[in-house]
């Protein structure tokens, strides 16, 4: 937003969806796709015979509604299935310097990429190149490296299982585990904490469990915007008698009340109240909150032995309970109050709801995963559930709500910088010795690129430059690469902040029909609850010369590895990839047959299915997680960087954030009224955000409007990716190396020059 545009601020809304959601969906669909394409797309999104919505990873119910999509799903579909295209004339007219001055929004609005493009070292712009030459440029660069570890292969979470499996096979055959992905910045902390405590990195909850729960915690998550279809599930749970506790520094509209657009009563009525209790927590206070709840449970059980804890479960299925108890009983309430900003009464109210509930689910997203102590916080959530046996029985469990629509499946397929558990089976099946060293994750990849140790960057989707922290550091690093390659659907900043040479390899998206050798190809994806199902593109692709991700990977593999099989077979029939997945990855028996069943199939999950915990001791682990209060120097605030209602990560759909009452602007910082007064800043004043970090470097994001907002005291919020410049590369979560995008210490200064 430029300053002359009219920023409009209204009070935040108290409900989500309803008629405005329908209106916005319809207008986005027709504006970008036109009537015919729009109708086809919306009729088949999330239907068993159609394609998986490229939006979020929330599962589809067994029985589909005719409109099994949400406002933000429609925006995601419209963004991809747009009628607009970028042609070679566009690149002739816009040198890279010019494109680098444009906003991410502008770049995305230009439309779908249609032809491979190449920027050579001495050139100032991209020029068209044939597919064959493009593949050869990348292949010869890869072949010329002294060591395969000098290349990095990033993945974003939209890639199908088939493309992901082929990609990691190619990369490992090439000789490296340098497979960073968006998950490193997302739910890595969840995977790390869950693997350690319950032995499986994924959530243990199904949609049926949500239906049967007595109490659902929604912690650090804004489902009204980021997982709108989750509201339907929460509404159903409420009707079945569940209570909901929202834990969030912001009073997010989607947690307060939901007007279900799938029902007439939802459109015209008052809707369903969702959260029974909102804990208006200070950012990063969650570890303290769950420690406090755990202490209260232990104390209640001392008062009435045997009535509170599930002793049978604890004895049969867990380890280290005594060690945990000793420490939990020492939890300091002054520290709890300082860390959470909550009163003992508020925490007491949540405690009473817990005591009344037999079946408890905890859902969470980025509000828990992107802090220095994120892994410890999630371990403490697991302690909380273990105490009353809330894992591995109906209506209960851990529910990390994933972001990208196939981010969970990509991990299952081996997109991981660590060798997956089935690495030996991979080597046997394809007769090679896979690399065993741990490769580079996202943050370590940036460090290695900056140090000149990595020379080639390949991105299978995503927007590495904008999604990663410390934008100035990362951009400077990327410019040092010998070659950067983006396999993508649409232009973004990663195409215009390039290495010495750069390639754009345009690809089909989820909505596009994928014909290979005259055969219609189906791909598969795994949702946040471990259900694998088919996805079939239905729309005419934006150009006849696009290759699918699978085809690009297979051709690259043939050129680099100088072998024909299995790549020719993979490219002409994706079912053959699934056969090989079945041979290597546990849980995929009869993959092709079961994929043909409507709704797909559920992957095994030992704690959920059998209360079996595949940890080192075969039992779930209680853990000790020290309570530290995130201390903030006077005059500073904790900044959390979030999504508006009008964006998908780095893809910006528009400049509004309807539920939060913000229109026509993204450069806003939401601050509590009392903090504004204390800092002497007026509502609406232009400020710079300056982040302070132990390295002494001052990182600055300029010209944000301060907006008075009911966020917790001492905290503020602003949108990503504009604020990524403030997140220090070296400020990461212990154990998962995830950037601490939700706890950046900042000061607000009157805005400097323009
Ligand atoms: N439309 C749309 N859908 C999306 C996305 C999108 O950008 N747009 N992104 C997708 C992706 S990749 C992901 S990972 C998910 C993200 O889904 P979310 O995690 O819901 O996304 P964020 O906007 O980061 O919201 C974080 C929430 O946590 C709260 N929060 C921040 N810090 C804390 C804290 O310390 N404690 C607590 N208790 N709460 C805190 C914030 O106030 C906010 O409500 O959504 C996915 N779905
Ligand atoms: N400050 C801050 N930073 C964050 C976060 C935060 O909360 N705060 N959140 C983090 C999180 S949770 C995540 S997941 C990451 C997201 O990081 P990424 O996944 O890297 O980023 P996206 O913006 O989702 O990527 C969008 C691009 O993907 C390409 N694309 C879209 N669909 C397809 C497809 O089907 N195939 C291919 N090949 N390309 C496609 C398009 O070119 C589009 O521009 O960002 C992280 N960064
Ligand atoms: Mo994410």
Coordinates of N, CA and C and ligand atoms in Angstrom, one line a residue, residues 55-57 72-73 182 186-187 218-223 225-228 247-250 252 255 279 281-286 364-368 370-371 401-404 640-651 653 660 717 720 742, ligand 1:
X55 N -6.0 -24.9 -1.3 CA -5.9 -24.0 -0.1 C -5.3 -24.8 1.0
X56 N -6.1 -25.1 2.0 CA -5.5 -25.6 3.3 C -5.5 -27.1 3.3
X57 N -5.0 -27.7 4.4 CA -5.0 -29.2 4.5 C -6.1 -29.7 5.4
X72 N -12.0 -18.7 1.1 CA -10.6 -18.6 0.9 C -10.1 -19.7 -0.1
X73 N -10.8 -20.8 -0.1 CA -10.5 -21.9 -1.0 C -10.8 -21.4 -2.4
X182 N 8.9 -26.0 3.1 CA 8.1 -25.0 3.8 C 7.8 -25.4 5.2
X186 N 7.1 -24.0 9.4 CA 5.7 -24.2 9.6 C 5.5 -25.1 10.8
X187 N 5.2 -26.4 10.6 CA 4.9 -27.3 11.7 C 6.1 -28.2 12.1
X218 N -8.6 -24.5 20.9 CA -8.0 -24.0 19.6 C -7.0 -23.0 20.0
X219 N -5.7 -23.4 19.8 CA -4.6 -22.6 20.4 C -3.7 -22.0 19.3
X220 N -3.5 -20.7 19.2 CA -2.6 -20.2 18.3 C -3.0 -20.5 16.8
X221 N -4.2 -20.3 16.6 CA -4.7 -20.6 15.2 C -5.9 -19.7 14.9
X222 N -6.0 -19.4 13.6 CA -7.1 -18.5 13.2 C -7.9 -19.2 12.1
X223 N -8.7 -20.2 12.4 CA -9.3 -21.0 11.4 C -10.3 -20.2 10.5
X225 N -10.0 -17.6 8.9 CA -9.3 -17.2 7.7 C -8.5 -18.4 7.1
X226 N -7.8 -19.1 7.9 CA -6.8 -20.1 7.3 C -7.3 -21.5 7.1
X227 N -8.3 -21.9 7.9 CA -8.9 -23.2 7.7 C -10.4 -23.1 7.9
X228 N -11.1 -22.3 7.0 CA -12.5 -22.0 7.2 C -13.4 -23.2 7.3
X247 N -7.5 -19.9 22.6 CA -6.3 -19.3 23.3 C -5.6 -18.5 22.3
X248 N -5.7 -17.2 22.4 CA -5.2 -16.4 21.3 C -5.1 -14.9 21.8
X249 N -3.9 -14.3 21.5 CA -3.8 -12.9 21.8 C -4.8 -12.0 21.1
X250 N -5.4 -12.5 20.0 CA -6.3 -11.7 19.2 C -7.7 -12.3 19.4
X252 N -10.0 -13.5 17.4 CA -10.3 -13.7 16.0 C -11.8 -14.0 15.8
X255 N -13.3 -17.5 15.7 CA -13.4 -18.3 16.9 C -14.6 -17.8 17.8
X279 N -9.2 -17.2 26.1 CA -8.1 -16.8 26.9 C -7.2 -15.8 26.1
X281 N -4.4 -14.5 25.6 CA -3.1 -14.7 26.2 C -2.0 -13.8 25.6
X282 N -1.0 -13.5 26.4 CA 0.2 -12.8 25.9 C 0.9 -13.7 24.9
X283 N 1.5 -13.1 23.8 CA 2.2 -13.9 22.9 C 3.3 -14.7 23.6
X284 N 3.4 -16.0 23.3 CA 4.4 -16.9 23.8 C 4.1 -17.3 25.3
X285 N 2.8 -17.1 25.7 CA 2.5 -17.5 27.1 C 2.0 -18.9 27.2
X286 N 1.9 -19.7 26.1 CA 1.2 -21.0 26.1 C 1.9 -22.1 26.9
X364 N -3.8 -26.8 17.2 CA -3.0 -25.6 17.1 C -2.4 -25.4 15.7
X365 N -1.8 -24.2 15.5 CA -1.1 -23.9 14.3 C 0.0 -23.0 14.6
X366 N 0.2 -22.0 13.8 CA 1.5 -21.2 13.8 C 1.7 -20.4 15.1
X367 N 0.6 -20.1 15.9 CA 0.7 -19.4 17.1 C 1.6 -20.2 18.2
X368 N 1.7 -21.5 18.0 CA 2.5 -22.3 18.9 C 3.9 -22.7 18.3
X370 N 6.0 -21.2 16.0 CA 7.1 -20.2 15.6 C 7.6 -19.4 16.7
X371 N 8.1 -20.0 17.8 CA 8.7 -19.4 18.9 C 10.0 -20.1 19.3
X401 N -2.9 -28.5 13.1 CA -3.6 -28.2 11.8 C -2.7 -27.7 10.8
X402 N -2.4 -28.5 9.8 CA -1.4 -28.2 8.8 C -1.8 -27.1 7.9
X403 N -0.8 -26.6 7.2 CA -1.1 -25.4 6.3 C -1.3 -25.8 4.9
X404 N -0.3 -25.9 4.1 CA -0.4 -26.3 2.7 C -1.2 -27.6 2.5
X640 N 4.1 -10.4 16.5 CA 3.8 -11.7 15.8 C 3.4 -11.3 14.4
X641 N 3.9 -12.1 13.5 CA 3.7 -11.9 12.0 C 2.6 -12.9 11.5
X642 N 1.5 -12.3 11.0 CA 0.4 -13.2 10.7 C -0.1 -13.0 9.3
X643 N -1.2 -13.8 9.0 CA -1.8 -13.7 7.6 C -3.1 -12.8 7.7
X644 N -3.3 -12.1 6.7 CA -4.6 -11.4 6.6 C -5.6 -12.3 6.0
X645 N -6.8 -11.9 5.9 CA -7.9 -12.7 5.3 C -7.7 -12.7 3.8
X646 N -6.9 -11.9 3.2 CA -6.8 -11.7 1.8 C -5.4 -12.2 1.3
X647 N -4.9 -13.2 1.8 CA -3.6 -13.7 1.3 C -3.5 -15.2 1.4
X648 N -2.6 -15.8 0.6 CA -2.2 -17.2 0.9 C -0.7 -17.2 1.0
X649 N -0.3 -17.2 2.2 CA 1.2 -17.0 2.5 C 1.7 -15.8 1.7
X650 N 2.6 -16.0 0.8 CA 3.2 -14.8 0.1 C 2.3 -14.4 -1.1
X651 N 1.3 -15.1 -1.4 CA 0.4 -14.7 -2.5 C -0.7 -13.7 -1.9
X653 N -4.0 -11.7 -2.3 CA -5.3 -11.6 -3.1 C -5.8 -10.2 -3.1
X660 N -10.8 -8.5 10.6 CA -10.2 -7.6 11.6 C -10.5 -6.1 11.4
X717 N 0.9 -7.0 16.3 CA 0.7 -8.0 15.2 C 0.8 -7.2 13.8
X720 N 2.7 -10.9 7.4 CA 3.9 -11.4 6.7 C 3.4 -11.4 5.3
X742 N 6.7 -15.6 15.3 CA 5.7 -15.1 16.1 C 6.2 -14.5 17.4
Ligands
LIG1 N1 -6.6 -18.3 3.4 C1 -5.4 -18.8 3.8 N2 -5.4 -20.1 4.3 C2 -4.2 -20.6 4.7 C3 -3.0 -19.9 4.6 C4 -3.1 -18.5 4.1 O1 -2.1 -17.8 4.1 N3 -4.3 -18.1 3.7 N4 -1.8 -20.4 5.0 C5 -1.7 -21.9 5.2 C6 -0.6 -22.2 5.9 S1 0.9 -22.7 5.1 C7 -0.6 -22.4 7.3 S2 0.7 -22.9 8.2 C8 -1.8 -22.1 8.0 C9 -1.6 -21.0 9.1 O2 -2.7 -20.9 9.9 P1 -2.6 -20.0 11.2 O3 -1.6 -20.5 12.2 O4 -4.0 -19.8 11.7 O5 -2.0 -18.6 10.6 P2 -1.5 -17.3 11.2 O6 -2.1 -16.1 10.5 O7 0.0 -17.3 11.3 O8 -2.2 -17.2 12.6 C10 -1.6 -17.5 13.8 C11 -2.7 -17.3 14.9 O9 -2.0 -17.6 16.2 C12 -2.2 -16.5 17.0 N5 -1.0 -16.4 17.8 C13 0.2 -15.7 17.5 N6 1.1 -15.9 18.5 C14 0.5 -16.6 19.5 C15 0.9 -17.1 20.7 O10 2.1 -16.9 21.2 N7 0.0 -17.9 21.4 C16 -1.2 -18.1 21.0 N8 -2.0 -18.9 21.7 N9 -1.7 -17.6 19.8 C17 -0.8 -16.9 19.1 C18 -2.5 -15.3 16.1 O11 -3.1 -14.3 16.8 C19 -3.3 -15.9 15.0 O12 -4.6 -16.0 15.4 O13 -2.9 -21.7 7.2 C20 -3.0 -22.3 5.9 N10 -4.2 -21.8 5.3

